[in-house]
Coordinates of C-alpha atoms and ligand atoms in Angstrom, one line a residue:
M18 CA 69.5 -10.2 -48.7
R19 CA 70.9 -11.8 -45.5
E20 CA 69.8 -8.9 -43.4
L21 CA 66.2 -9.1 -44.4
V22 CA 65.6 -12.8 -45.1
G23 CA 64.6 -14.9 -42.1
R24 CA 63.1 -12.1 -40.0
P25 CA 59.4 -12.5 -39.2
Y26 CA 57.0 -10.2 -41.0
H27 CA 55.7 -8.6 -37.8
E28 CA 59.3 -7.3 -37.2
L29 CA 59.7 -5.9 -40.7
R30 CA 56.3 -4.4 -41.3
A31 CA 56.9 -1.1 -39.4
R32 CA 59.9 -0.5 -41.7
L33 CA 57.8 -0.6 -44.9
G34 CA 57.7 2.8 -46.5
K35 CA 60.4 4.0 -44.2
D36 CA 63.8 2.4 -44.7
L37 CA 62.4 -0.6 -46.6
S38 CA 60.4 -0.9 -49.8
V39 CA 58.2 -3.9 -50.8
R40 CA 60.4 -4.2 -53.8
E41 CA 63.5 -4.6 -51.7
L42 CA 61.8 -7.2 -49.5
V43 CA 60.6 -9.2 -52.5
E44 CA 63.9 -9.0 -54.3
A45 CA 65.7 -10.3 -51.2
Y46 CA 63.4 -13.3 -51.2
L47 CA 63.8 -13.8 -55.0
D48 CA 67.6 -13.7 -54.4
A49 CA 67.3 -16.3 -51.7
I50 CA 65.3 -18.6 -54.1
E51 CA 68.1 -18.1 -56.6
A52 CA 70.8 -18.9 -54.1
F53 CA 69.2 -21.9 -52.3
D54 CA 66.6 -23.5 -54.4
G55 CA 69.0 -25.3 -56.6
Q56 CA 69.8 -27.4 -53.5
V57 CA 66.4 -27.4 -51.7
R58 CA 64.1 -27.6 -54.7
A59 CA 61.1 -26.3 -52.8
Y60 CA 59.5 -24.6 -55.8
L61 CA 57.8 -26.1 -58.9
T62 CA 57.1 -22.6 -60.4
V63 CA 58.5 -19.2 -59.5
T64 CA 56.4 -16.2 -60.5
A65 CA 59.1 -13.5 -60.2
D66 CA 57.5 -11.2 -62.8
Q67 CA 54.1 -11.2 -61.1
A68 CA 55.7 -10.8 -57.7
R69 CA 57.7 -7.7 -58.9
E70 CA 54.6 -6.2 -60.5
Q71 CA 52.6 -6.7 -57.2
A72 CA 55.5 -5.2 -55.3
R73 CA 55.6 -2.1 -57.5
A74 CA 51.8 -1.6 -57.0
L75 CA 52.2 -1.8 -53.3
D76 CA 55.2 0.6 -53.2
D77 CA 53.0 3.1 -55.2
R78 CA 50.3 2.8 -52.6
L79 CA 53.0 3.4 -49.9
A80 CA 54.2 6.5 -51.8
R81 CA 50.7 7.8 -51.8
K82 CA 50.5 7.2 -48.1
E83 CA 47.5 4.9 -48.5
P84 CA 46.8 2.7 -45.4
L85 CA 48.6 -0.6 -45.7
P86 CA 46.6 -3.9 -45.8
P87 CA 47.5 -6.3 -43.0
L88 CA 50.1 -8.4 -45.0
A89 CA 51.4 -5.7 -47.3
G90 CA 54.5 -6.9 -49.0
M91 CA 54.7 -10.3 -47.3
P92 CA 56.5 -12.6 -49.7
V93 CA 54.6 -15.9 -49.6
A94 CA 54.7 -19.3 -51.3
V95 CA 51.6 -21.3 -52.2
K96 CA 51.4 -25.1 -52.3
D97 CA 50.8 -26.3 -55.8
N98 CA 47.4 -27.9 -55.1
L99 CA 45.9 -24.4 -54.6
C100 CA 44.5 -22.9 -57.8
T101 CA 46.2 -19.7 -59.0
R102 CA 44.7 -17.8 -61.9
G103 CA 46.9 -17.9 -65.0
V104 CA 49.6 -19.8 -63.1
R105 CA 50.2 -23.6 -63.7
T106 CA 48.8 -25.7 -60.8
T107 CA 50.1 -29.2 -61.0
C108 CA 49.3 -30.9 -57.7
G109 CA 52.7 -32.5 -58.0
S110 CA 51.2 -34.7 -60.7
R111 CA 52.1 -35.4 -64.3
I112 CA 48.4 -35.6 -65.0
L113 CA 48.0 -31.8 -64.3
E114 CA 51.5 -30.8 -65.5
S115 CA 50.2 -28.1 -67.8
F116 CA 46.9 -27.3 -66.1
V117 CA 46.4 -23.5 -65.8
P118 CA 43.4 -22.6 -63.6
P119 CA 41.1 -19.7 -64.7
Y120 CA 40.6 -18.6 -61.0
D121 CA 42.4 -18.2 -57.7
A122 CA 41.5 -20.4 -54.7
T123 CA 39.7 -18.3 -52.0
A124 CA 42.6 -18.6 -49.6
V125 CA 45.0 -17.3 -52.3
E126 CA 42.6 -14.5 -53.3
R127 CA 42.3 -13.4 -49.6
L128 CA 46.1 -13.4 -49.2
R129 CA 46.4 -11.2 -52.2
E130 CA 43.7 -8.9 -51.0
A131 CA 45.6 -8.7 -47.7
G132 CA 48.7 -7.5 -49.6
A133 CA 50.8 -10.6 -49.6
V134 CA 53.0 -11.1 -52.7
V135 CA 53.0 -14.6 -54.2
L136 CA 56.5 -15.8 -55.1
G137 CA 55.5 -19.1 -56.6
K138 CA 54.1 -22.6 -56.2
T139 CA 55.7 -25.2 -54.0
N140 CA 56.3 -28.9 -54.4
L141 CA 54.2 -31.6 -52.8
D142 CA 53.5 -35.3 -52.8
E143 CA 51.3 -36.1 -55.8
F144 CA 47.8 -34.9 -54.9
A145 CA 49.1 -34.4 -51.3
M146 CA 49.4 -38.1 -50.8
G147 CA 52.5 -38.7 -48.8
S148 CA 54.7 -37.6 -45.9
S149 CA 58.1 -36.8 -47.5
T150 CA 57.4 -35.0 -50.8
E151 CA 59.2 -37.9 -52.5
N152 CA 55.9 -38.8 -54.2
S153 CA 56.0 -35.7 -56.3
G154 CA 55.7 -36.5 -59.9
F155 CA 58.6 -34.1 -60.6
F156 CA 61.4 -34.3 -58.1
P157 CA 61.8 -34.6 -54.3
T158 CA 62.3 -31.6 -52.1
R159 CA 65.2 -31.6 -49.5
N160 CA 65.2 -30.7 -45.9
P161 CA 67.1 -27.4 -45.6
W162 CA 68.6 -28.5 -42.2
R163 CA 70.1 -31.6 -43.7
L164 CA 69.9 -32.0 -47.4
D165 CA 70.1 -35.8 -47.4
H166 CA 66.8 -35.8 -45.3
V167 CA 63.2 -35.4 -46.4
P168 CA 61.4 -32.1 -45.5
G169 CA 58.3 -34.1 -44.6
G170 CA 55.1 -33.9 -46.6
S171 CA 52.9 -33.5 -48.3
S172 CA 53.5 -29.7 -48.0
G173 CA 57.2 -30.3 -48.0
G174 CA 57.9 -27.5 -50.5
S175 CA 56.1 -24.9 -48.4
A176 CA 57.8 -25.9 -45.2
A177 CA 61.3 -26.1 -46.8
A178 CA 60.7 -22.7 -48.5
V179 CA 60.0 -21.0 -45.2
A180 CA 62.9 -22.8 -43.4
A181 CA 65.4 -22.0 -46.2
G182 CA 64.4 -18.3 -46.3
E183 CA 62.8 -18.7 -49.7
A184 CA 59.4 -17.4 -48.5
L185 CA 58.4 -15.5 -45.4
A186 CA 55.3 -17.7 -45.0
A187 CA 53.4 -20.2 -47.1
L188 CA 50.1 -21.9 -47.5
G189 CA 49.8 -25.7 -47.2
S190 CA 47.0 -28.2 -47.0
D191 CA 46.5 -30.8 -44.3
T192 CA 44.4 -33.9 -44.7
G193 CA 46.2 -36.1 -42.2
G194 CA 49.2 -34.0 -41.1
S195 CA 50.5 -32.4 -44.3
I196 CA 51.0 -28.9 -42.7
R197 CA 52.1 -29.9 -39.2
Q198 CA 54.4 -32.8 -40.0
P199 CA 56.6 -30.9 -42.6
A200 CA 56.5 -27.8 -40.4
C201 CA 57.9 -30.0 -37.6
L202 CA 60.6 -31.6 -39.7
C203 CA 61.7 -28.3 -41.2
G204 CA 61.7 -26.4 -37.8
V205 CA 58.9 -23.9 -38.6
V206 CA 55.4 -23.2 -37.3
G207 CA 52.5 -24.8 -39.1
L208 CA 48.8 -24.7 -38.2
K209 CA 45.9 -26.8 -39.4
P210 CA 42.7 -24.8 -38.7
T211 CA 39.4 -26.4 -37.6
Y212 CA 37.6 -28.1 -40.5
G213 CA 35.4 -25.3 -41.9
R214 CA 37.4 -22.4 -40.7
V215 CA 39.1 -21.8 -44.1
S216 CA 37.4 -22.1 -47.4
R217 CA 38.5 -25.0 -49.5
Y218 CA 37.3 -23.4 -52.7
G219 CA 40.1 -23.9 -55.3
L220 CA 42.0 -26.5 -53.2
V221 CA 42.3 -29.5 -55.5
A222 CA 40.3 -32.1 -53.5
F223 CA 42.1 -35.2 -52.0
A224 CA 39.8 -36.3 -49.2
S225 CA 37.1 -33.6 -48.9
S226 CA 35.9 -34.4 -45.3
L227 CA 39.5 -34.0 -44.0
D228 CA 41.2 -31.4 -46.2
Q229 CA 41.9 -28.0 -44.7
I230 CA 44.2 -25.1 -45.8
G231 CA 46.5 -23.4 -43.3
P232 CA 49.6 -21.3 -42.8
L233 CA 53.3 -22.1 -42.3
A234 CA 55.5 -19.4 -40.9
L235 CA 58.7 -18.5 -39.0
D236 CA 56.8 -18.0 -35.7
V237 CA 53.4 -18.1 -34.1
R238 CA 52.6 -14.4 -34.5
D239 CA 53.2 -14.6 -38.3
C240 CA 51.1 -17.7 -38.4
A241 CA 48.2 -16.0 -36.7
L242 CA 48.5 -13.1 -39.2
V243 CA 48.2 -15.3 -42.2
L244 CA 45.4 -17.3 -40.6
Q245 CA 43.5 -14.1 -40.0
A246 CA 43.7 -13.2 -43.7
I247 CA 42.4 -16.6 -45.0
S248 CA 39.7 -17.4 -42.4
G249 CA 36.0 -17.1 -42.7
R250 CA 32.8 -18.2 -44.4
D251 CA 32.9 -18.4 -48.2
P252 CA 29.7 -18.9 -50.1
R253 CA 31.6 -20.9 -52.7
D254 CA 32.5 -23.6 -50.1
S255 CA 29.4 -25.0 -48.3
T256 CA 31.6 -26.6 -45.7
S257 CA 33.1 -23.3 -44.6
V258 CA 31.3 -22.3 -41.4
E259 CA 29.6 -19.1 -40.5
V260 CA 31.3 -18.5 -37.2
P261 CA 32.9 -15.2 -36.0
V262 CA 36.6 -14.9 -36.9
P263 CA 38.3 -13.6 -33.7
N264 CA 41.4 -11.4 -33.8
F265 CA 43.9 -14.2 -33.5
A266 CA 46.9 -12.0 -32.8
A267 CA 45.2 -10.0 -30.1
S268 CA 45.1 -12.7 -27.4
L269 CA 48.5 -14.2 -28.1
E270 CA 50.0 -12.7 -25.0
A271 CA 47.3 -13.8 -22.6
G272 CA 49.6 -16.5 -21.2
V273 CA 48.8 -20.0 -19.9
R274 CA 48.4 -19.5 -16.2
G275 CA 45.6 -21.8 -15.0
L276 CA 45.0 -23.3 -18.4
R277 CA 44.6 -27.0 -18.4
V278 CA 47.0 -29.0 -20.7
G279 CA 46.2 -32.6 -21.3
V280 CA 49.0 -35.1 -22.1
P281 CA 47.5 -38.1 -23.8
T282 CA 49.2 -41.3 -22.7
E283 CA 48.8 -43.1 -26.0
F284 CA 50.8 -40.5 -27.9
F285 CA 53.9 -41.3 -25.9
G286 CA 54.0 -45.1 -26.5
E287 CA 55.7 -47.4 -28.9
G288 CA 57.3 -46.0 -32.0
L289 CA 58.2 -42.7 -30.5
Q290 CA 61.9 -41.8 -30.8
P291 CA 63.2 -41.4 -27.2
E292 CA 64.9 -38.1 -27.9
V293 CA 61.6 -36.8 -29.4
R294 CA 59.8 -37.9 -26.3
H295 CA 62.3 -36.1 -24.1
A296 CA 62.0 -32.8 -26.1
V297 CA 58.2 -32.9 -26.0
L298 CA 58.0 -33.7 -22.3
D299 CA 60.5 -30.9 -21.7
A300 CA 58.2 -28.6 -23.6
V301 CA 55.2 -29.7 -21.4
R302 CA 57.3 -28.8 -18.4
V303 CA 58.0 -25.4 -19.8
L304 CA 54.2 -24.8 -20.1
E305 CA 53.8 -26.1 -16.5
G306 CA 56.5 -23.6 -15.4
L307 CA 54.5 -20.9 -17.0
G308 CA 51.5 -21.7 -14.8
A309 CA 49.6 -24.3 -16.9
V310 CA 48.0 -27.2 -15.1
V311 CA 49.2 -30.4 -16.7
E312 CA 47.2 -33.5 -16.5
E313 CA 47.4 -37.0 -18.1
V314 CA 44.5 -37.9 -20.3
T315 CA 43.7 -40.9 -22.5
L316 CA 42.7 -41.4 -26.1
P317 CA 42.1 -45.1 -26.3
T318 CA 41.0 -45.1 -30.0
L319 CA 44.4 -43.7 -31.1
E320 CA 45.5 -47.1 -32.4
Y321 CA 42.5 -47.3 -34.8
A322 CA 43.0 -43.8 -36.1
L323 CA 45.6 -44.6 -38.8
P324 CA 43.6 -47.5 -40.4
T325 CA 40.4 -45.5 -40.2
Y326 CA 42.1 -42.6 -41.9
Y327 CA 43.5 -44.7 -44.7
L328 CA 40.1 -46.2 -45.4
I329 CA 38.2 -42.9 -45.5
A330 CA 41.0 -40.9 -47.2
C331 CA 41.4 -43.5 -50.0
A332 CA 37.7 -43.9 -50.4
E333 CA 37.2 -40.1 -50.9
A334 CA 40.3 -39.9 -53.1
S335 CA 39.1 -42.6 -55.4
S336 CA 35.9 -40.7 -56.0
N337 CA 37.6 -37.2 -56.2
L338 CA 40.2 -38.4 -58.7
A339 CA 37.7 -40.0 -61.0
R340 CA 37.6 -36.6 -62.8
Y341 CA 41.1 -37.0 -64.3
D342 CA 40.1 -39.0 -67.3
G343 CA 41.7 -37.0 -70.2
V344 CA 38.4 -35.4 -71.2
A345 CA 37.9 -32.1 -69.5
Y346 CA 41.4 -31.0 -68.5
G347 CA 44.9 -32.2 -67.8
Y348 CA 47.0 -34.8 -69.5
R349 CA 45.4 -36.9 -72.3
S350 CA 47.1 -40.0 -73.6
P351 CA 48.0 -39.7 -77.3
R352 CA 47.8 -43.5 -77.5
A353 CA 44.0 -43.9 -77.0
R354 CA 42.0 -45.7 -79.6
D355 CA 38.5 -45.3 -78.1
L356 CA 36.8 -43.8 -75.0
Y357 CA 37.8 -46.7 -72.8
T358 CA 41.4 -46.7 -73.7
L359 CA 41.4 -42.9 -73.4
Y360 CA 40.4 -43.2 -69.7
A361 CA 42.6 -46.2 -69.0
R362 CA 45.8 -45.0 -70.7
T363 CA 45.5 -41.4 -69.5
R364 CA 45.2 -42.6 -65.9
A365 CA 47.8 -45.3 -66.3
E366 CA 50.3 -42.8 -67.7
G367 CA 49.3 -39.7 -65.7
F368 CA 49.2 -41.0 -62.1
G369 CA 52.1 -42.1 -60.0
P370 CA 52.3 -45.4 -58.0
E371 CA 51.1 -44.0 -54.6
V372 CA 48.0 -42.4 -56.2
K373 CA 47.2 -45.6 -58.1
R374 CA 47.5 -47.6 -54.9
R375 CA 45.1 -45.3 -53.1
I376 CA 42.5 -45.3 -55.9
M377 CA 42.6 -49.1 -55.8
L378 CA 42.3 -49.2 -52.0
G379 CA 39.5 -46.7 -52.0
T380 CA 37.6 -48.3 -54.8
F381 CA 37.8 -51.7 -53.0
A382 CA 36.6 -50.2 -49.7
L383 CA 33.6 -48.7 -51.5
S384 CA 32.7 -51.7 -53.6
A385 CA 29.5 -53.8 -53.1
G386 CA 30.0 -56.4 -50.5
Y387 CA 32.9 -54.6 -48.8
Y388 CA 31.3 -51.2 -48.1
E389 CA 29.7 -52.3 -44.8
G390 CA 32.8 -54.0 -43.5
F391 CA 35.3 -51.3 -44.4
Y392 CA 34.0 -47.8 -45.3
K393 CA 31.0 -47.8 -43.0
K394 CA 33.0 -49.3 -40.2
A395 CA 35.6 -46.6 -40.6
Q396 CA 33.0 -43.9 -40.4
Q397 CA 31.8 -45.5 -37.1
V398 CA 35.3 -45.6 -35.7
R399 CA 35.8 -42.0 -36.8
T400 CA 32.9 -41.0 -34.5
L401 CA 34.5 -42.9 -31.6
V402 CA 37.8 -41.0 -32.2
R403 CA 35.9 -37.7 -32.1
R404 CA 34.1 -38.7 -28.9
D405 CA 37.5 -39.6 -27.3
F406 CA 38.6 -36.0 -28.0
D407 CA 35.3 -34.6 -26.7
R408 CA 35.9 -36.5 -23.5
C409 CA 39.4 -35.1 -23.1
F410 CA 38.2 -31.5 -23.7
E411 CA 35.7 -31.9 -20.9
K412 CA 38.7 -32.0 -18.6
V413 CA 41.4 -29.9 -20.3
D414 CA 41.6 -26.9 -22.7
V415 CA 44.3 -28.2 -25.0
L416 CA 46.3 -31.3 -25.7
A417 CA 50.1 -31.4 -26.0
T418 CA 51.7 -34.2 -28.1
P419 CA 54.6 -34.9 -30.4
T420 CA 53.9 -33.8 -34.0
S421 CA 56.0 -36.5 -35.6
P422 CA 57.2 -39.7 -33.9
V423 CA 60.7 -39.2 -35.3
A424 CA 63.0 -36.2 -36.0
G425 CA 63.0 -36.8 -39.7
F426 CA 64.3 -39.5 -42.0
R427 CA 66.6 -39.8 -45.0
L428 CA 65.5 -39.5 -48.6
G429 CA 64.8 -43.0 -49.9
E430 CA 64.6 -44.5 -46.4
R431 CA 60.8 -45.2 -46.5
T432 CA 59.9 -45.1 -50.2
T433 CA 59.7 -48.9 -50.5
D434 CA 57.6 -49.4 -47.5
P435 CA 54.2 -47.5 -47.7
L436 CA 53.2 -48.5 -44.1
Q437 CA 56.4 -47.0 -42.6
M438 CA 55.6 -43.8 -44.6
Y439 CA 51.9 -43.8 -43.3
L440 CA 53.2 -44.0 -39.7
A441 CA 54.8 -40.6 -40.1
D442 CA 51.4 -39.1 -39.4
V443 CA 50.2 -41.3 -36.6
Y444 CA 49.9 -38.3 -34.2
T445 CA 48.5 -35.8 -36.6
I446 CA 45.8 -37.9 -38.4
P447 CA 43.4 -38.3 -35.3
V448 CA 43.2 -34.5 -35.3
N449 CA 41.9 -34.5 -38.9
L450 CA 39.4 -37.3 -38.2
A451 CA 38.0 -35.1 -35.4
G452 CA 38.2 -31.9 -37.4
L453 CA 40.1 -30.1 -34.7
P454 CA 42.7 -27.2 -34.9
G455 CA 46.3 -28.2 -34.3
I456 CA 49.6 -26.4 -34.5
S457 CA 53.2 -27.6 -34.6
V458 CA 55.9 -25.4 -33.0
P459 CA 59.7 -26.1 -32.9
C460 CA 60.7 -27.6 -29.5
G461 CA 64.3 -28.9 -29.9
F462 CA 66.8 -30.7 -32.1
V463 CA 68.0 -34.2 -32.5
D464 CA 71.3 -34.5 -34.5
G465 CA 70.7 -31.1 -36.1
L466 CA 67.1 -32.0 -37.1
P467 CA 64.2 -30.1 -35.7
V468 CA 61.6 -31.6 -33.3
G469 CA 58.0 -30.3 -33.0
L470 CA 55.4 -29.9 -30.3
Q471 CA 51.8 -30.3 -31.4
V472 CA 49.1 -28.4 -29.6
V473 CA 45.5 -29.4 -30.3
G474 CA 42.4 -27.5 -29.3
R475 CA 38.6 -27.6 -29.3
P476 CA 36.7 -26.9 -32.5
F477 CA 37.1 -23.3 -33.6
D478 CA 39.4 -22.5 -30.6
E479 CA 42.4 -21.6 -32.6
V480 CA 42.8 -18.7 -30.2
T481 CA 43.8 -20.9 -27.3
V482 CA 45.9 -23.2 -29.5
L483 CA 47.9 -20.1 -30.7
R484 CA 48.1 -18.7 -27.2
V485 CA 49.7 -21.8 -25.8
A486 CA 52.0 -22.1 -28.8
Y487 CA 53.0 -18.5 -28.4
A488 CA 53.6 -18.8 -24.7
Y489 CA 55.9 -21.8 -25.2
E490 CA 57.7 -20.1 -28.1
Q491 CA 58.4 -16.9 -26.2
A492 CA 59.8 -18.9 -23.2
T493 CA 62.2 -20.7 -25.5
D494 CA 64.3 -19.8 -28.5
W495 CA 64.0 -22.8 -30.8
H496 CA 62.0 -20.7 -33.4
R497 CA 65.0 -18.3 -33.7
H498 CA 67.3 -21.0 -35.0
R499 CA 68.0 -20.8 -38.7
C500 CA 69.2 -23.7 -40.9
P501 CA 72.9 -23.9 -41.8
L502 CA 72.3 -23.4 -45.5
F503 CA 70.6 -20.1 -44.8
R504 CA 73.3 -18.8 -42.4
G505 CA 75.7 -19.1 -45.4
Ligands
LIG629 N1 50.6 -38.3 -45.1 C1 49.2 -38.4 -45.1 C2 48.8 -39.1 -46.3 O1 49.6 -39.5 -47.0 C3 48.6 -37.1 -44.9 C4 48.7 -36.3 -46.2 C5 48.0 -35.0 -46.1 O2 47.7 -34.5 -45.0 N2 47.7 -34.4 -47.3 O3 47.6 -39.2 -46.6

């Protein structure tokens, strides 16, 4: 197991069908889950039997010398807000504890078609609302680097699984930072694609104008491979965009010479941990050393992004979550006397405190008399945030910022203060408001906890985002560090 686990897929692939079978690779990962997940608790459901069956089918194809699909045998984990046919999909909520979808999300279906083997479903903050995975209705996940720290969230299970060698890659969802922030805190690579790049069909909706599915992986190349498999227009999601899907891995090695990298002043202000600032500015200097042209830019609306996001995200959530009423699916309170108490009790018993808080905030923001002042105003500010980014991208090709203002926090440290928790995403949220692609790559450590560099690009320019991240990664060795747990 130790020889195989923790090596990127692009290094292993050539061995498949030679000195390595899919079965061996999948068993190594199932062993790692067995060995580490008791401590990390990344998974809500492990689908070992299905994974073994899929591995057998792929080995048969190998034996017949059939051409291999691009991700053949890659053991992956899927965030539990993505529908999986015949496999429980809880969204980290008691209200969906025993919900079994009759279909696969498009992203999951495309991963399977590409030959990836799904190991199971990972833990998350309930309905993806949170930044630490402590809002899960089941249990918190732990950071594999330091088990008394959070893995970030809401895709904390996916990030922790990849960091702990319990999956080679994973799918997450990112509404305000939920792929990039946990990737950062767990020392792995995580990418949020442009809004519309990946189909959201089968992703349980949180805030539909912000939600986007993306990959978490050990390095940038693996991340590009997974993105390739899941990208592209899907007639079942009208917001997925009909634009060509480039070959993401093909241009990774193009380098950054002459590329203009913007460093937005506002992302290095108050609230940023000094050691994180250091690590990120060092990373910018590495890019400069590789020939990039670094230039300071400004994003004056940054300070309004967080409140704007929490108005829009909560408003959309309050509408999206109206469907959990005990009628069509999910939990139904046994204590209901009539239709009204069926709704009220089901929701009171089924949802956790953070979800209830957001439904109330969102309902308030949308209600008569407040709509103009809150929801409409937030939409207007959202436009201003996007214009700020547009202005930056007239001058530079990408932006480089910290992913998270701090290198992690302890379990329990922020659970009693929602505003502190919301601040965890202050640098990732503006990117969702503007619908842009963003990646987090490891760029150092503070007290044994990983730090991440965020690279943000123009709409549908994942190619440049990946290229910059790859150039940085290849010039450093942060992505080769493995967590202590995993080294045994
Ligand atoms: N932490 C942010 C929130 O709680 C973002 C979550 C996400 O991206 N799903 O809303």
